[in-house]
């Protein structure tokens, strides 16, 4: 059942994602090339925002295990 439903889903979603990529891909690459410094800054900021909660959670869990 899972295989069949996944296969049916793939049939519909692959063309959608390919058409989105075809339309937005060149514009996105051009945008990233024009704003290189901003792209790098946003990437670093998003990485920090994503990683910091995991580090804090790990410290909190480790603190509870030691006690």
Backbone as ProteinMPNN parsed JSONL, in Angstrom:
{"seq_chain_A": "XXXXXXXXXXXXXXXXXXXXXXXXXXXXXXXXXXXXXXXXXXXXXXXXXXXXXXXXXXXXXXXXXXX", "coords_chain_A": {"N_chain_A": [[0.833, -1.189, 0.0], [1.931, 1.263, 0.836], [4.025, 1.59, -1.038], [2.618, 1.767, -3.474], [0.988, 4.049, -3.067], [2.986, 5.975, -2.703], [4.257, 5.887, -5.194], [2.175, 6.8, -6.861], [1.934, 9.382, -5.867], [4.446, 10.434, -6.548], [4.257, 10.492, -9.327], [2.629, 12.701, -9.749], [3.943, 14.832, -8.394], [6.613, 15.124, -9.327], [6.558, 16.325, -12.002], [5.543, 18.849, -11.234], [7.545, 19.933, -9.498], [9.71, 19.948, -11.303], [8.808, 21.76, -13.254], [8.601, 24.096, -11.727], [11.296, 24.438, -11.034], [12.369, 24.814, -13.572], [11.255, 27.245, -14.317], [11.97, 29.034, -12.224], [14.638, 28.556, -11.657], [16.888, 29.722, -13.304], [16.486, 32.459, -12.684], [16.818, 32.477, -9.932], [19.501, 31.672, -9.634], [20.752, 33.831, -10.884], [19.968, 35.874, -9.118], [21.313, 35.069, -6.749], [23.955, 35.343, -7.608], [24.132, 38.09, -8.024], [23.847, 39.114, -5.481], [25.928, 38.238, -3.671], [27.299, 38.607, -1.161], [25.184, 39.127, 0.583], [23.788, 36.736, 0.348], [25.603, 34.915, 1.463], [25.756, 35.936, 4.088], [23.092, 35.611, 4.986], [22.908, 32.847, 4.786], [24.801, 32.024, 6.729], [23.61, 33.143, 9.008], [21.131, 31.741, 9.092], [22.124, 29.168, 9.493], [23.277, 29.414, 12.04], [20.983, 30.055, 13.542], [19.649, 27.653, 13.248], [21.377, 25.744, 14.384], [22.067, 26.547, 17.044], [19.804, 26.144, 18.901], [19.846, 23.306, 19.054], [22.342, 22.818, 20.207], [22.019, 24.069, 22.706], [19.892, 22.537, 23.717], [21.107, 20.055, 23.822], [23.097, 20.537, 25.768], [21.423, 21.047, 27.938], [20.1, 18.559, 28.242], [22.308, 16.943, 28.749], [23.17, 17.971, 31.159], [21.092, 17.176, 32.853], [21.431, 14.427, 32.78], [23.827, 13.951, 34.105], [23.314, 14.546, 36.758]], "CA_chain_A": [[0.0, 0.0, 0.0], [2.813, 2.43, 0.906], [4.732, 1.712, -2.308], [1.685, 2.206, -4.514], [0.599, 5.433, -2.822], [4.163, 6.802, -2.951], [4.433, 5.927, -6.637], [1.142, 7.678, -7.408], [2.306, 10.738, -5.47], [5.606, 10.824, -7.35], [3.802, 10.78, -10.687], [2.076, 14.051, -9.784], [4.821, 15.861, -7.847], [7.832, 15.329, -10.122], [6.365, 17.382, -13.004], [5.359, 20.141, -10.571], [8.855, 20.424, -9.074], [10.533, 20.224, -12.476], [8.355, 22.994, -13.906], [8.999, 25.204, -10.844], [12.737, 24.603, -11.21], [12.631, 25.34, -14.913], [10.856, 28.656, -14.362], [12.628, 29.858, -11.216], [16.057, 28.234, -11.534], [17.805, 30.746, -13.813], [16.305, 33.715, -11.948], [17.388, 32.291, -8.599], [20.955, 31.685, -9.777], [21.115, 35.222, -11.169], [19.791, 36.617, -7.872], [22.406, 34.71, -5.845], [25.203, 35.908, -8.126], [24.105, 39.547, -7.858], [23.866, 39.451, -4.052], [26.779, 37.208, -3.084], [27.559, 38.861, 0.256], [23.92, 38.957, 1.315], [23.479, 35.312, 0.356], [26.489, 34.284, 2.44], [25.347, 36.386, 5.419], [21.833, 34.954, 5.321], [23.216, 31.43, 4.994], [25.452, 31.884, 8.041], [22.6, 33.448, 10.019], [20.199, 30.612, 9.172], [22.846, 28.048, 10.088], [23.379, 29.681, 13.476], [19.635, 29.931, 14.106], [19.279, 26.244, 13.224], [22.269, 24.924, 15.201], [22.103, 26.974, 18.449], [18.845, 25.424, 19.76], [20.287, 21.932, 19.265], [23.46, 22.856, 21.158], [21.447, 24.365, 24.018], [19.114, 21.378, 24.132], [22.058, 18.991, 24.167], [23.687, 20.901, 27.06], [20.389, 20.875, 28.952], [19.913, 17.129, 28.442], [23.537, 16.403, 29.351], [23.172, 18.429, 32.546], [20.147, 16.339, 33.584], [21.954, 13.061, 32.862], [24.933, 13.894, 35.065], [22.778, 14.64, 38.114]], "C_chain_A": [[0.882, 1.258, 0.0], [3.509, 2.66, -0.436], [3.822, 2.271, -3.394], [1.294, 3.675, -4.306], [1.776, 6.388, -3.049], [4.401, 6.956, -4.446], [3.42, 6.867, -7.289], [1.47, 9.134, -7.078], [3.46, 11.261, -6.307], [5.194, 11.213, -8.767], [3.284, 12.21, -10.799], [3.082, 15.114, -9.364], [6.072, 16.113, -8.674], [7.621, 16.385, -11.213], [6.19, 18.775, -12.384], [6.711, 20.721, -10.185], [9.762, 20.742, -10.255], [10.117, 21.519, -13.165], [8.698, 24.212, -13.052], [10.491, 25.484, -11.007], [13.09, 25.202, -12.555], [12.31, 26.834, -14.981], [11.671, 29.532, -13.417], [14.135, 29.644, -11.13], [16.99, 29.307, -12.044], [17.697, 32.074, -13.067], [16.933, 33.62, -10.565], [18.905, 32.328, -8.655], [21.437, 33.105, -10.029], [21.008, 36.077, -9.902], [20.928, 36.338, -6.899], [23.728, 35.298, -6.305], [25.257, 37.427, -7.945], [24.268, 39.956, -6.403], [24.689, 38.414, -3.282], [26.963, 37.405, -1.588], [26.292, 38.671, 1.092], [23.561, 37.482, 1.424], [24.324, 34.589, 1.392], [26.069, 34.658, 3.857], [24.06, 35.703, 5.869], [22.058, 33.468, 5.572], [23.859, 31.175, 6.345], [24.437, 32.119, 9.152], [21.611, 32.29, 10.185], [20.853, 29.39, 9.794], [22.949, 28.217, 11.595], [22.02, 29.5, 14.143], [19.218, 28.468, 14.189], [20.098, 25.431, 14.22], [22.194, 25.278, 16.688], [21.06, 26.259, 19.313], [19.253, 23.971, 20.029], [21.437, 21.869, 20.267], [22.926, 23.109, 22.567], [20.646, 23.185, 24.555], [20.027, 20.237, 24.556], [22.717, 19.276, 25.519], [22.682, 20.68, 28.188], [20.174, 19.396, 29.259], [21.126, 16.502, 29.115], [23.604, 16.775, 30.826], [22.25, 17.565, 33.4], [20.656, 14.907, 33.728], [23.031, 12.927, 33.925], [24.396, 13.847, 36.487], [22.175, 13.348, 38.544]], "O_chain_A": [[0.616, 2.205, -0.742], [3.576, 3.791, -0.917], [4.225, 3.155, -4.15], [1.272, 4.453, -5.26], [1.578, 7.499, -3.541], [4.716, 8.051, -4.912], [3.775, 7.645, -8.175], [1.3, 10.017, -7.92], [3.446, 12.417, -6.729], [5.732, 12.163, -9.334], [3.476, 12.861, -11.826], [3.076, 16.208, -9.928], [6.549, 17.248, -8.71], [8.457, 17.28, -11.337], [6.643, 19.768, -12.954], [7.002, 21.874, -10.504], [10.512, 21.718, -10.206], [10.968, 22.29, -13.609], [9.051, 25.259, -13.595], [10.9, 26.64, -11.107], [14.013, 26.01, -12.658], [13.023, 27.595, -15.635], [12.027, 30.656, -13.772], [14.839, 30.487, -10.575], [17.831, 29.779, -11.279], [18.706, 32.741, -12.842], [17.518, 34.59, -10.083], [19.536, 32.955, -7.804], [22.431, 33.533, -9.444], [21.874, 36.914, -9.647], [21.457, 37.265, -6.286], [24.541, 35.709, -5.477], [26.335, 37.982, -7.734], [24.777, 41.041, -6.123], [24.188, 37.789, -2.348], [26.799, 36.457, -0.82], [26.344, 38.111, 2.187], [23.087, 37.027, 2.465], [23.815, 33.738, 2.122], [26.028, 33.798, 4.736], [23.957, 35.266, 7.015], [21.457, 32.896, 6.481], [23.506, 30.217, 7.032], [24.407, 31.375, 10.133], [21.295, 31.905, 11.311], [20.21, 28.655, 10.542], [22.732, 27.265, 12.345], [21.921, 28.864, 15.192], [18.502, 28.086, 15.115], [19.564, 24.514, 14.844], [22.254, 24.376, 17.524], [21.415, 25.795, 20.396], [19.023, 23.463, 21.126], [21.491, 20.953, 21.088], [23.334, 22.438, 23.515], [20.728, 22.876, 25.744], [19.752, 19.539, 25.532], [22.88, 18.364, 26.33], [23.038, 20.189, 29.259], [20.076, 19.02, 30.427], [20.979, 15.621, 29.963], [24.047, 15.976, 31.65], [22.581, 17.251, 34.543], [20.335, 14.241, 34.712], [23.131, 11.888, 34.576], [24.972, 13.171, 37.338], [21.672, 13.243, 39.663]]}, "name": "protein", "num_of_chains": 1, "seq": "XXXXXXXXXXXXXXXXXXXXXXXXXXXXXXXXXXXXXXXXXXXXXXXXXXXXXXXXXXXXXXXXXXX"}
